[in-house]
PDB file of C-alpha atoms in Angstrom:
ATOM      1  CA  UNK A   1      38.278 -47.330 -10.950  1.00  0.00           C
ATOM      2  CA  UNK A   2      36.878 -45.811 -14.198  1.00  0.00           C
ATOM      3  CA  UNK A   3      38.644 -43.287 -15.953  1.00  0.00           C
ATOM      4  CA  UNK A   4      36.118 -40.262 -14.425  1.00  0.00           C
ATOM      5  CA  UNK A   5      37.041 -41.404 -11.036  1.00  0.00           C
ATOM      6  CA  UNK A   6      40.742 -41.639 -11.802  1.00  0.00           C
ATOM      7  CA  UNK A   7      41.092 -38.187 -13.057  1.00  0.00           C
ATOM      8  CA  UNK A   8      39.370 -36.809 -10.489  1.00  0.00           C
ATOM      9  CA  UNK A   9      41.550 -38.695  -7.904  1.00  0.00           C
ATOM     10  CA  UNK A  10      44.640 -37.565  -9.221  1.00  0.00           C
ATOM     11  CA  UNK A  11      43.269 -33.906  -9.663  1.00  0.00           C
ATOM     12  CA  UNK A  12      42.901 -34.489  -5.514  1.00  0.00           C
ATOM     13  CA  UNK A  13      46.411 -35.839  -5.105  1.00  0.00           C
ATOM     14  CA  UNK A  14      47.628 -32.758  -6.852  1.00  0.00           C
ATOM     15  CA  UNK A  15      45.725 -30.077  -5.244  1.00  0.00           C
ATOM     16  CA  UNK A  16      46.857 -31.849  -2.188  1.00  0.00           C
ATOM     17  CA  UNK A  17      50.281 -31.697  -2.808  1.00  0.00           C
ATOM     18  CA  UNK A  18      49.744 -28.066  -3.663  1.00  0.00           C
ATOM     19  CA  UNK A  19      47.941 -26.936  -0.459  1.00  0.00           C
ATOM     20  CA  UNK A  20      51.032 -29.056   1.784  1.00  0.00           C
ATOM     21  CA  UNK A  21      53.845 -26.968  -0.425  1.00  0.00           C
ATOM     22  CA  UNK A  22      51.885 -23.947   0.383  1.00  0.00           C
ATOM     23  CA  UNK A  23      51.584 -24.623   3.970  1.00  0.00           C
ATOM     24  CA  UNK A  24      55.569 -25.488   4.218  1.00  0.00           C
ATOM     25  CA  UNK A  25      56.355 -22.447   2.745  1.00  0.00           C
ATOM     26  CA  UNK A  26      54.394 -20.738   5.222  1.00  0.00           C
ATOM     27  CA  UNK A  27      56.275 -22.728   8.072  1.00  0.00           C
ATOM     28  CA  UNK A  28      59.591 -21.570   6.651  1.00  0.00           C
ATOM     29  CA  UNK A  29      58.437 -18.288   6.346  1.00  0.00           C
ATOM     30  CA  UNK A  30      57.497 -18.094  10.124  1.00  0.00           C
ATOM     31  CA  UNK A  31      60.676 -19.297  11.057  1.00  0.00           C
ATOM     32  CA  UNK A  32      62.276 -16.954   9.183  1.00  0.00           C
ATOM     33  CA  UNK A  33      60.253 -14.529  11.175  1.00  0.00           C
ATOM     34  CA  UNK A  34      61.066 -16.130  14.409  1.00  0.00           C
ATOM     35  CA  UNK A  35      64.840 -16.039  13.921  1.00  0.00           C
ATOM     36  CA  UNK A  36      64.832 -12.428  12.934  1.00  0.00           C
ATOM     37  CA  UNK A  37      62.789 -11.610  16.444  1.00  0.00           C
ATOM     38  CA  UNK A  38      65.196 -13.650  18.328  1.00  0.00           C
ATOM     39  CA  UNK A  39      68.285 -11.519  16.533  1.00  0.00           C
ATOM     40  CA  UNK A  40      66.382  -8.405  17.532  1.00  0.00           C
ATOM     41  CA  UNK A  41      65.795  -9.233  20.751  1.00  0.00           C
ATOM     42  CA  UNK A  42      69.753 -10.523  21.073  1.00  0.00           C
ATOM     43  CA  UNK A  43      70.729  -7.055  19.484  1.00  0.00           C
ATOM     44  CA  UNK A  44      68.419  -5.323  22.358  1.00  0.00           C
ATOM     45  CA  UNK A  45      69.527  -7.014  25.089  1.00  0.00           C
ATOM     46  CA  UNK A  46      73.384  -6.735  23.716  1.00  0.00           C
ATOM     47  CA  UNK A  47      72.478  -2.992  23.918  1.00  0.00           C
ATOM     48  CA  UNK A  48      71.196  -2.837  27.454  1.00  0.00           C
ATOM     49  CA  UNK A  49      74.287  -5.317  28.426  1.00  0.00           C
ATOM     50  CA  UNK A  50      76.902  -2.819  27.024  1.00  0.00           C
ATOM     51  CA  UNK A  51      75.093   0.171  28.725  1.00  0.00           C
ATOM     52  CA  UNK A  52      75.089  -2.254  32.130  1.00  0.00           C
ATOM     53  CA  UNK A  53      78.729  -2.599  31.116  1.00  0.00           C
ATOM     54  CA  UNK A  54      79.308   0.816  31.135  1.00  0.00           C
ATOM     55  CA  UNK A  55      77.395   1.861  34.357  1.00  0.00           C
ATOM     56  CA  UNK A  56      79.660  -1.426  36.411  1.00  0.00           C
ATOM     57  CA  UNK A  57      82.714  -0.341  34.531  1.00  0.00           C
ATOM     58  CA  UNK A  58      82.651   3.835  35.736  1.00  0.00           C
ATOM     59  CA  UNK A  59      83.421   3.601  39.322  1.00  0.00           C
ATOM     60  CA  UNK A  60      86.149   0.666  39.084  1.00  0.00           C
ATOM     61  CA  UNK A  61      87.627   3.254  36.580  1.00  0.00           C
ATOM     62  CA  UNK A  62      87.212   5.924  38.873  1.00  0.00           C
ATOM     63  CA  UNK A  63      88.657   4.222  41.983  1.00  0.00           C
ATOM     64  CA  UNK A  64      91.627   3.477  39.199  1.00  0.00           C
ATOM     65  CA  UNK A  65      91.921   6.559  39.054  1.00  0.00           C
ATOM     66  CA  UNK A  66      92.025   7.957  42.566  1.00  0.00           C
ATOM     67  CA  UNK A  67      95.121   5.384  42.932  1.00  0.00           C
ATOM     68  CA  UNK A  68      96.890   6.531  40.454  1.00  0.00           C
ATOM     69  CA  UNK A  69      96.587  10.434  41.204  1.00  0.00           C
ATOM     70  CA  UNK A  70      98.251  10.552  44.235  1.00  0.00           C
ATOM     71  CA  UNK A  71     101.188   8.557  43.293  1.00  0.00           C
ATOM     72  CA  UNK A  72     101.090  10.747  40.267  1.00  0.00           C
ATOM     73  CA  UNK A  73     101.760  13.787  42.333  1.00  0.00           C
ATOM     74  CA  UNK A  74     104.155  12.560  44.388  1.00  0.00           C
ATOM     75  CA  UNK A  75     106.366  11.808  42.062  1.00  0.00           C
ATOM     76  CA  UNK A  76     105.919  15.109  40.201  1.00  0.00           C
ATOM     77  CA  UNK A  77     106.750  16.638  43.655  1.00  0.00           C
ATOM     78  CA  UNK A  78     109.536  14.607  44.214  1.00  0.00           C
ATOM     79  CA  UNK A  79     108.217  12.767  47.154  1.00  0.00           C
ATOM     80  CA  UNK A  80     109.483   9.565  47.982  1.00  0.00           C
ATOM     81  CA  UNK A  81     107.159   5.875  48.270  1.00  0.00           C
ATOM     82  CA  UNK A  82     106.476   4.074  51.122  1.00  0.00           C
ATOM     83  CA  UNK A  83     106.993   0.414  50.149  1.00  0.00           C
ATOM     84  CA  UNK A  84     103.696  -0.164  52.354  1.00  0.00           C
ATOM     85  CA  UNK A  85     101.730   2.160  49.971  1.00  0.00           C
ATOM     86  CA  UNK A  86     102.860   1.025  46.906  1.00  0.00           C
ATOM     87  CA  UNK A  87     102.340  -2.258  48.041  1.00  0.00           C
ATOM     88  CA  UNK A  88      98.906  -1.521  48.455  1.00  0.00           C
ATOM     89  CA  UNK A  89      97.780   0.536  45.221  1.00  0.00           C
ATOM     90  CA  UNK A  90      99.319  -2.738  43.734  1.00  0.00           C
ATOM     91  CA  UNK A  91      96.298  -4.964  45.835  1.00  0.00           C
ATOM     92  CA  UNK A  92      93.882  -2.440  45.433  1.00  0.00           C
ATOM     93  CA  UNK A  93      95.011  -2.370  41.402  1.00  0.00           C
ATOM     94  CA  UNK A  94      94.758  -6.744  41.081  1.00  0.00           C
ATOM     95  CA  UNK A  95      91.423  -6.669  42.835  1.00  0.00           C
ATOM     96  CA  UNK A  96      90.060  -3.898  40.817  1.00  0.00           C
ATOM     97  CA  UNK A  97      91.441  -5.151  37.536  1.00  0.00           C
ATOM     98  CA  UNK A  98      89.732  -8.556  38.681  1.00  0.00           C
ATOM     99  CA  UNK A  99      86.454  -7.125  39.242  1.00  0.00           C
ATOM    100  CA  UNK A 100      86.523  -5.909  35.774  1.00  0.00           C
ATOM    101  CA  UNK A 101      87.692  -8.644  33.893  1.00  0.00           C
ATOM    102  CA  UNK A 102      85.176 -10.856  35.842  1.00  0.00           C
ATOM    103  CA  UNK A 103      82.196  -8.634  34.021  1.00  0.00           C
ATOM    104  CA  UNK A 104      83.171  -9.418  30.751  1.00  0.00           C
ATOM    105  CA  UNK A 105      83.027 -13.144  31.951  1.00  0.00           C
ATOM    106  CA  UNK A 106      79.569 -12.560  32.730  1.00  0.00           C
ATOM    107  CA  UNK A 107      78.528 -11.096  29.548  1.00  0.00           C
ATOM    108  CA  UNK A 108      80.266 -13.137  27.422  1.00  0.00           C
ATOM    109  CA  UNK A 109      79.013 -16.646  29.344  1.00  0.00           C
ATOM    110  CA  UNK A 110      75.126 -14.668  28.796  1.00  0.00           C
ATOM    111  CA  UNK A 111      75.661 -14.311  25.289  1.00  0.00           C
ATOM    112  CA  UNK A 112      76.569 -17.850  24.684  1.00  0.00           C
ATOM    113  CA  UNK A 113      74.942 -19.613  22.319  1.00  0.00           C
ATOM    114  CA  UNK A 114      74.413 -23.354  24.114  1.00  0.00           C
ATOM    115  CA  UNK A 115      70.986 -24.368  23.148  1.00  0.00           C
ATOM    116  CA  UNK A 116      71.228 -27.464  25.006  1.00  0.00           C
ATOM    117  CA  UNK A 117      68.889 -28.160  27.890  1.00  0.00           C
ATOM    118  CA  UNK A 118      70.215 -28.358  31.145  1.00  0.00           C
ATOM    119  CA  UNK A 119      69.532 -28.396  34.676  1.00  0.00           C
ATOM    120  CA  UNK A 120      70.476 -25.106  36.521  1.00  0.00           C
ATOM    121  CA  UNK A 121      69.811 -23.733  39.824  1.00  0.00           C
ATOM    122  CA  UNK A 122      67.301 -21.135  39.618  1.00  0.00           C
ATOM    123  CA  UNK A 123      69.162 -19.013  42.643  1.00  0.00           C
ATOM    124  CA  UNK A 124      72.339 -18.525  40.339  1.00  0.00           C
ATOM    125  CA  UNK A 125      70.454 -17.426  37.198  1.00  0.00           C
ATOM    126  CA  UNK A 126      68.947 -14.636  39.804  1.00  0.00           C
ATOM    127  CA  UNK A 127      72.407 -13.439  40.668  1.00  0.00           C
ATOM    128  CA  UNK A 128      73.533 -13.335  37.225  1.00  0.00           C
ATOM    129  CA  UNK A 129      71.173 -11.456  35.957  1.00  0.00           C
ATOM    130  CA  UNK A 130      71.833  -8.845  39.240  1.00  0.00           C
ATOM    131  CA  UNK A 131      75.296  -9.070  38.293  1.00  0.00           C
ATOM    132  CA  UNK A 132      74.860  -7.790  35.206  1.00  0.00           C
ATOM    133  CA  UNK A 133      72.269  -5.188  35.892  1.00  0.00           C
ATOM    134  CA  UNK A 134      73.468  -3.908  38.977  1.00  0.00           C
ATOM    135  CA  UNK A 135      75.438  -1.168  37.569  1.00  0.00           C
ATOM    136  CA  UNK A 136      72.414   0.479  36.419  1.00  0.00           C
ATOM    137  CA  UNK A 137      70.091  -0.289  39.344  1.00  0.00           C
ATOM    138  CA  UNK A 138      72.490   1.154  41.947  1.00  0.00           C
ATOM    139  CA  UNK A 139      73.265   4.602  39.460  1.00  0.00           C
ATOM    140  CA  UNK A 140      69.357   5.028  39.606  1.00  0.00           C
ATOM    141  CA  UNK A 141      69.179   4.021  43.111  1.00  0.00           C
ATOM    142  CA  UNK A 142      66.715   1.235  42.557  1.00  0.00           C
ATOM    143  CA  UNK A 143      66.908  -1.850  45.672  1.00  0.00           C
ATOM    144  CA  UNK A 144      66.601  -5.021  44.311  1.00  0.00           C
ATOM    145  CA  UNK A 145      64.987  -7.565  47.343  1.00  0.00           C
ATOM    146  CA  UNK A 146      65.044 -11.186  46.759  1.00  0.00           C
ATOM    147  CA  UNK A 147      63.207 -13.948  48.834  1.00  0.00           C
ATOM    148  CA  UNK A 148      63.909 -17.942  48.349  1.00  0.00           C
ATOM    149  CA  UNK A 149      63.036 -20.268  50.783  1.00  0.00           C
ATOM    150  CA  UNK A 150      65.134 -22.978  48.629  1.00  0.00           C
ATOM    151  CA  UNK A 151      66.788 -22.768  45.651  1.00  0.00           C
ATOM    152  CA  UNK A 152      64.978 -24.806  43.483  1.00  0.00           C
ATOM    153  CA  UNK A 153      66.483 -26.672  39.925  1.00  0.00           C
ATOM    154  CA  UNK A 154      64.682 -25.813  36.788  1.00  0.00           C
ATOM    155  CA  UNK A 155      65.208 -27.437  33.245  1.00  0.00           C
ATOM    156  CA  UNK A 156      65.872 -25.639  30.293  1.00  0.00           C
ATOM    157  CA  UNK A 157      67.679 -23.125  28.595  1.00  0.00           C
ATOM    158  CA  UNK A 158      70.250 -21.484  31.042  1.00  0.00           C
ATOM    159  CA  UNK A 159      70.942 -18.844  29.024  1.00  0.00           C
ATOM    160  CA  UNK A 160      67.404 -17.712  27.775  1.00  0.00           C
ATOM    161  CA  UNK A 161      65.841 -18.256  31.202  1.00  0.00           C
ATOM    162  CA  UNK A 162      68.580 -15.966  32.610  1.00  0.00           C
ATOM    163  CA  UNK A 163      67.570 -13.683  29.463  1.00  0.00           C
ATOM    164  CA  UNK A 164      64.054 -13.268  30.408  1.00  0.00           C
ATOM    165  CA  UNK A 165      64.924 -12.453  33.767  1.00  0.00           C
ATOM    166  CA  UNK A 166      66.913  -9.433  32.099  1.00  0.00           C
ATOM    167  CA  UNK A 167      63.677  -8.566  29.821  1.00  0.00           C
ATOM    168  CA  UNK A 168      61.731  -8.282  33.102  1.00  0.00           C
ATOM    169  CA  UNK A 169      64.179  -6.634  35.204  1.00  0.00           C
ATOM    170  CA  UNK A 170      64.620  -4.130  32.457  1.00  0.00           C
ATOM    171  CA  UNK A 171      60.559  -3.201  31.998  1.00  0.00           C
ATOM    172  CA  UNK A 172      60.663  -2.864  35.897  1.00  0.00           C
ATOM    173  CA  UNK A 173      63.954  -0.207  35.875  1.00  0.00           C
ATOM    174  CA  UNK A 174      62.626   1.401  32.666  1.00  0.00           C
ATOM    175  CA  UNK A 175      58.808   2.324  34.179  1.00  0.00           C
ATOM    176  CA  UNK A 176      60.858   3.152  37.495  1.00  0.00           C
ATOM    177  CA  UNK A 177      63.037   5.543  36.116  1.00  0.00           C
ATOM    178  CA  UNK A 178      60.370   7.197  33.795  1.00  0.00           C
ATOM    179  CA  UNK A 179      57.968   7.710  36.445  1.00  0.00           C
ATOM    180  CA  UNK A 180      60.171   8.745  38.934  1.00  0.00           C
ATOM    181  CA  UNK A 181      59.066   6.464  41.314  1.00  0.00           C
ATOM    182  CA  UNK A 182      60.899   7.604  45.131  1.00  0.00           C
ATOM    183  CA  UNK A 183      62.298   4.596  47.016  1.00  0.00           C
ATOM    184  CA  UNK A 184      62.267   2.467  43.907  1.00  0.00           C
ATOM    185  CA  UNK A 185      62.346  -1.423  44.592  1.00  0.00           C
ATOM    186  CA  UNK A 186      62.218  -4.626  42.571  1.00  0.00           C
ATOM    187  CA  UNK A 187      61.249  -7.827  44.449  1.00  0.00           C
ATOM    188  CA  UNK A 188      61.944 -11.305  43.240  1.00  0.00           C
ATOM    189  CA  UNK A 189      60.007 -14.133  45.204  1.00  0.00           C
ATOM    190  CA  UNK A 190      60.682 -17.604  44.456  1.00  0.00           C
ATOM    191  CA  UNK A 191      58.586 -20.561  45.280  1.00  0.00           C
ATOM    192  CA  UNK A 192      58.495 -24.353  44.997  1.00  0.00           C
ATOM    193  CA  UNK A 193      55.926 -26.536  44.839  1.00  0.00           C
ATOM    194  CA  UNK A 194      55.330 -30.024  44.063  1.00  0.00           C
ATOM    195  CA  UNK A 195      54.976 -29.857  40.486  1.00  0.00           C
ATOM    196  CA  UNK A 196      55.700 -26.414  39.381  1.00  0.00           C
ATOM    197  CA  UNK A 197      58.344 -23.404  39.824  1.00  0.00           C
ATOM    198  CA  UNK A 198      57.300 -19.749  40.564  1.00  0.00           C
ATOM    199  CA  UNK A 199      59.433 -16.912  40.230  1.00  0.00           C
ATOM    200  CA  UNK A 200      57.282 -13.537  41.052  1.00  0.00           C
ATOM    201  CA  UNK A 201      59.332 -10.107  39.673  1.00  0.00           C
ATOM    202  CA  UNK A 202      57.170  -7.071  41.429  1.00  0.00           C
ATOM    203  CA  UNK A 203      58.040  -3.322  41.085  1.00  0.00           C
ATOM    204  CA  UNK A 204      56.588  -0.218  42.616  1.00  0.00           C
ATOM    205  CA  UNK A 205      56.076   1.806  39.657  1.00  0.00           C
ATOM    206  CA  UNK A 206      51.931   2.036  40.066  1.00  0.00           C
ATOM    207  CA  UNK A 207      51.443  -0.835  37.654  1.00  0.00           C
ATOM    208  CA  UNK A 208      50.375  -1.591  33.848  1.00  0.00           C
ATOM    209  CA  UNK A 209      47.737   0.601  32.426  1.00  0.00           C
ATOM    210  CA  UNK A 210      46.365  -1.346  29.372  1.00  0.00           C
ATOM    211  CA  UNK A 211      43.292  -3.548  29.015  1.00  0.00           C
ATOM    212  CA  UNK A 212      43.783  -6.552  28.399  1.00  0.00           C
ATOM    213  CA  UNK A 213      47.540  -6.496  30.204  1.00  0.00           C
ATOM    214  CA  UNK A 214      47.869  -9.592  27.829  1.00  0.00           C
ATOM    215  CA  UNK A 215      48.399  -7.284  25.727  1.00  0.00           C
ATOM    216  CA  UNK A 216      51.958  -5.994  26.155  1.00  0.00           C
ATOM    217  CA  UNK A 217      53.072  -9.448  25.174  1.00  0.00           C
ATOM    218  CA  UNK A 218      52.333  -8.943  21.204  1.00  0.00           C
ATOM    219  CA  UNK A 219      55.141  -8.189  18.994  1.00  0.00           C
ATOM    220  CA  UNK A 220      56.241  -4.990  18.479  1.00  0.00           C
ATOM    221  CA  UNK A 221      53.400  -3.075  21.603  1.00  0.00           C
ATOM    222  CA  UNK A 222      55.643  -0.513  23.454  1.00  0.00           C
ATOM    223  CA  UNK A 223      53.187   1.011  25.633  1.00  0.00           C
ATOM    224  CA  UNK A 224      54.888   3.596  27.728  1.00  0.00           C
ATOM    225  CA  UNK A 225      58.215   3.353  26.783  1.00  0.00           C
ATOM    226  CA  UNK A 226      60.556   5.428  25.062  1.00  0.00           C
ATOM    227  CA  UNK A 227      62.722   3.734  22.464  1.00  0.00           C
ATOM    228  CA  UNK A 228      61.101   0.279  23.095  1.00  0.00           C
ATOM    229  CA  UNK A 229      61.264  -2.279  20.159  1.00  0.00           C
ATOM    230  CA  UNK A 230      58.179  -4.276  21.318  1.00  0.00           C
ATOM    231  CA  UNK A 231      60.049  -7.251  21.299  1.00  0.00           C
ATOM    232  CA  UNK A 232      61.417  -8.054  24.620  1.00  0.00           C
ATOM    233  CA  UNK A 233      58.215  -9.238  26.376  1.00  0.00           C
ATOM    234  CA  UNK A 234      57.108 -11.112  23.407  1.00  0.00           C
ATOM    235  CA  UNK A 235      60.256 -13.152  23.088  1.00  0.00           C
ATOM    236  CA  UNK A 236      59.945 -13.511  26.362  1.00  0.00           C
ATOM    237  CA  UNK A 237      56.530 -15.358  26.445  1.00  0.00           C
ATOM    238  CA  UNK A 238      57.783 -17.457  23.376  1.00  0.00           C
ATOM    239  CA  UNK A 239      61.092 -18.622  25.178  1.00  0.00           C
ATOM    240  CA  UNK A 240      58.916 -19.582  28.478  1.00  0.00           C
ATOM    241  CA  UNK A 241      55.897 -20.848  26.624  1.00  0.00           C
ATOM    242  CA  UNK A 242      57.101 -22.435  23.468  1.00  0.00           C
ATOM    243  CA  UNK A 243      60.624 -23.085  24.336  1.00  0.00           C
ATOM    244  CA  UNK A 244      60.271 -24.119  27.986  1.00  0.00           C
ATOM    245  CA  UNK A 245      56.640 -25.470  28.006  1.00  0.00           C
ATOM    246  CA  UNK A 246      55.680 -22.794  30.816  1.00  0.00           C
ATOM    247  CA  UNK A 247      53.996 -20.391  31.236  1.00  0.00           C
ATOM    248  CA  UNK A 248      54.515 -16.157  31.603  1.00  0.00           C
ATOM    249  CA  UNK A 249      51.529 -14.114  33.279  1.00  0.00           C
ATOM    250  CA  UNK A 250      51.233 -10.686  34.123  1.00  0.00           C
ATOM    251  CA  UNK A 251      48.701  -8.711  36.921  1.00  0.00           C
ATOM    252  CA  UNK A 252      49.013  -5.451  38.450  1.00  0.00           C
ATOM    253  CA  UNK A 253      49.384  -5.259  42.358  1.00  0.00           C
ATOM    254  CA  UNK A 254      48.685  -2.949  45.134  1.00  0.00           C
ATOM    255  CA  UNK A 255      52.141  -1.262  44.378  1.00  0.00           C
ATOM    256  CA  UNK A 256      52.795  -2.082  41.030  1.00  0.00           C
ATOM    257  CA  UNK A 257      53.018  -4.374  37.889  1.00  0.00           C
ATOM    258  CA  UNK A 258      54.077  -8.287  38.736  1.00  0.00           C
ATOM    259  CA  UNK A 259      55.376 -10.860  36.641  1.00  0.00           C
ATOM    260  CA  UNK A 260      55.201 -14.339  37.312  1.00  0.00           C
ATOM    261  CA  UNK A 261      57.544 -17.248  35.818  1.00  0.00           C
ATOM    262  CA  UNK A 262      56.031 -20.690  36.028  1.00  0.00           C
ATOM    263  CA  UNK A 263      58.344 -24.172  35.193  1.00  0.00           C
ATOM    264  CA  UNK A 264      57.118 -27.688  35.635  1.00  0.00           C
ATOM    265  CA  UNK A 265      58.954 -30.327  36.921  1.00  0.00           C
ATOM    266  CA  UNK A 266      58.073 -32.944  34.369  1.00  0.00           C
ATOM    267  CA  UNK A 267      58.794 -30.734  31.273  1.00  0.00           C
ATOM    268  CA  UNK A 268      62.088 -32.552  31.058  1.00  0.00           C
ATOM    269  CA  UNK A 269      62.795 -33.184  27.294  1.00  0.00           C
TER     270      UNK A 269
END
């Protein structure tokens, strides 16, 4: 190699080595980005948990209350207990205090951080994410149907799979409330097939008004809704997509807006 030849080649090497520090630094960079999303999104749904927290927390507090009133009185009037009704406050007390600390079970086991795949029954995720919802579905009077013919296993990540399911859930109660929707309802349909998982999440609330709907899953679009941070649907397409190796689609029905969850069987990794 003459000396022309050789400069030239190393003037290669180096522009090459230049371009591949460039492109790392753009690789950290995007992860930086993608672990700030994921924090917002955690801070949003922590949000939305403590307000679900508060809604399941108000009548148990109430119904503490109502026991203690009465005995309250009594004894400010002198009266004298029945050993029967003291016995009871004191069940009625356990099962209520049990109720209660059995919430903050749920959230904390949501919020844990186990990024280790796993196999998890997709029927239990379903009721977990009711659980900690239902507070706020039953104090807007929203019904919540939900149809599986089998309870399929899916593989992945528990805890984000049971996240999206809030993200979804959320969008649903959100455009129900907002539109003031009468006899609002959420239906989840699950299905199995030979290869693939489907979960369908349908709502009544006259569907998605934007063209493309693809839209709504870009970072930061909060069409329609007040206080929104954009973020939930997008993290939710990444943690399906890119996490799981799925796929998350949206269409508008007859009645409203549906979401659809697909999981293969051989995306075991």
């Amino acid at each position: 190699m003459n000396k022309g030849k050789e400069a030239k080649f190393y003037e290669l090497l180096k522009k090459n080595k230049e371009l591949q520090n460039i492109i790392n630094k753009e690789i950290e960079k995007n992860r930086e980005k993608d672990k700030i999303m994921f924090s917002q999104n955690k801070m949003a749904a922590l949000g939305e948990m403590l307000n679900n927290i508060s809604h399941q927390w108000r009548q148990p507090l109430m119904e503490l209350s109502s026991l203690f009133i009465p005995l309250e009185g009594k004894i400010n009037l002198g009266i004298k207990f029945e050993q029967e009704e003291i016995k009871e406050s004191i069940e009625k007390l356990n099962e209520i205090t049990k109720y209660m600390s059995n919430t903050i079970d749920d959230f904390r086991n949501f919020f844990a951080t186990n990024k280790e795949t796993s196999e998890f029954k997709l029927l239990e995720q379903i009721n977990i994410a009711y659980k900690l919802m239902s507070g706020s579905f039953k104090a807007n009077n929203i019904s919540l149907e939900i149809f599986v013919s089998k309870n399929p296993i899916v593989h992945g990540y528990k805890n984000e799979y049971t996240q999206v399911l809030i993200n979804l859930l959320n969008n649903a109660k959100d455009a129900l409330i907002q539109r003031k929707i009468e006899n609002p309802k959420i239906i989840i349909r699950v299905k199995e097939y030979e290869d693939e998982i489907i979960l369908n999440i349908e709502d009544n609330a006259g569907g998605i008004s934007v063209s493309p709907l693809e839209e709504i899953f870009k970072p930061f679009f909060t069409h329609g809704k007040k206080n929104g941070t954009g973020i939930g649907l997008f993290m939710s397409k990444l943690i399906i997509e890119n996490n799981m190796h799925g796929k998350l689609l949206v269409n508008n029905t007859n009645n409203g807006a549906e979401f659809k969850i697909i999981t293969y069987k051989n995306q075991k990794k």
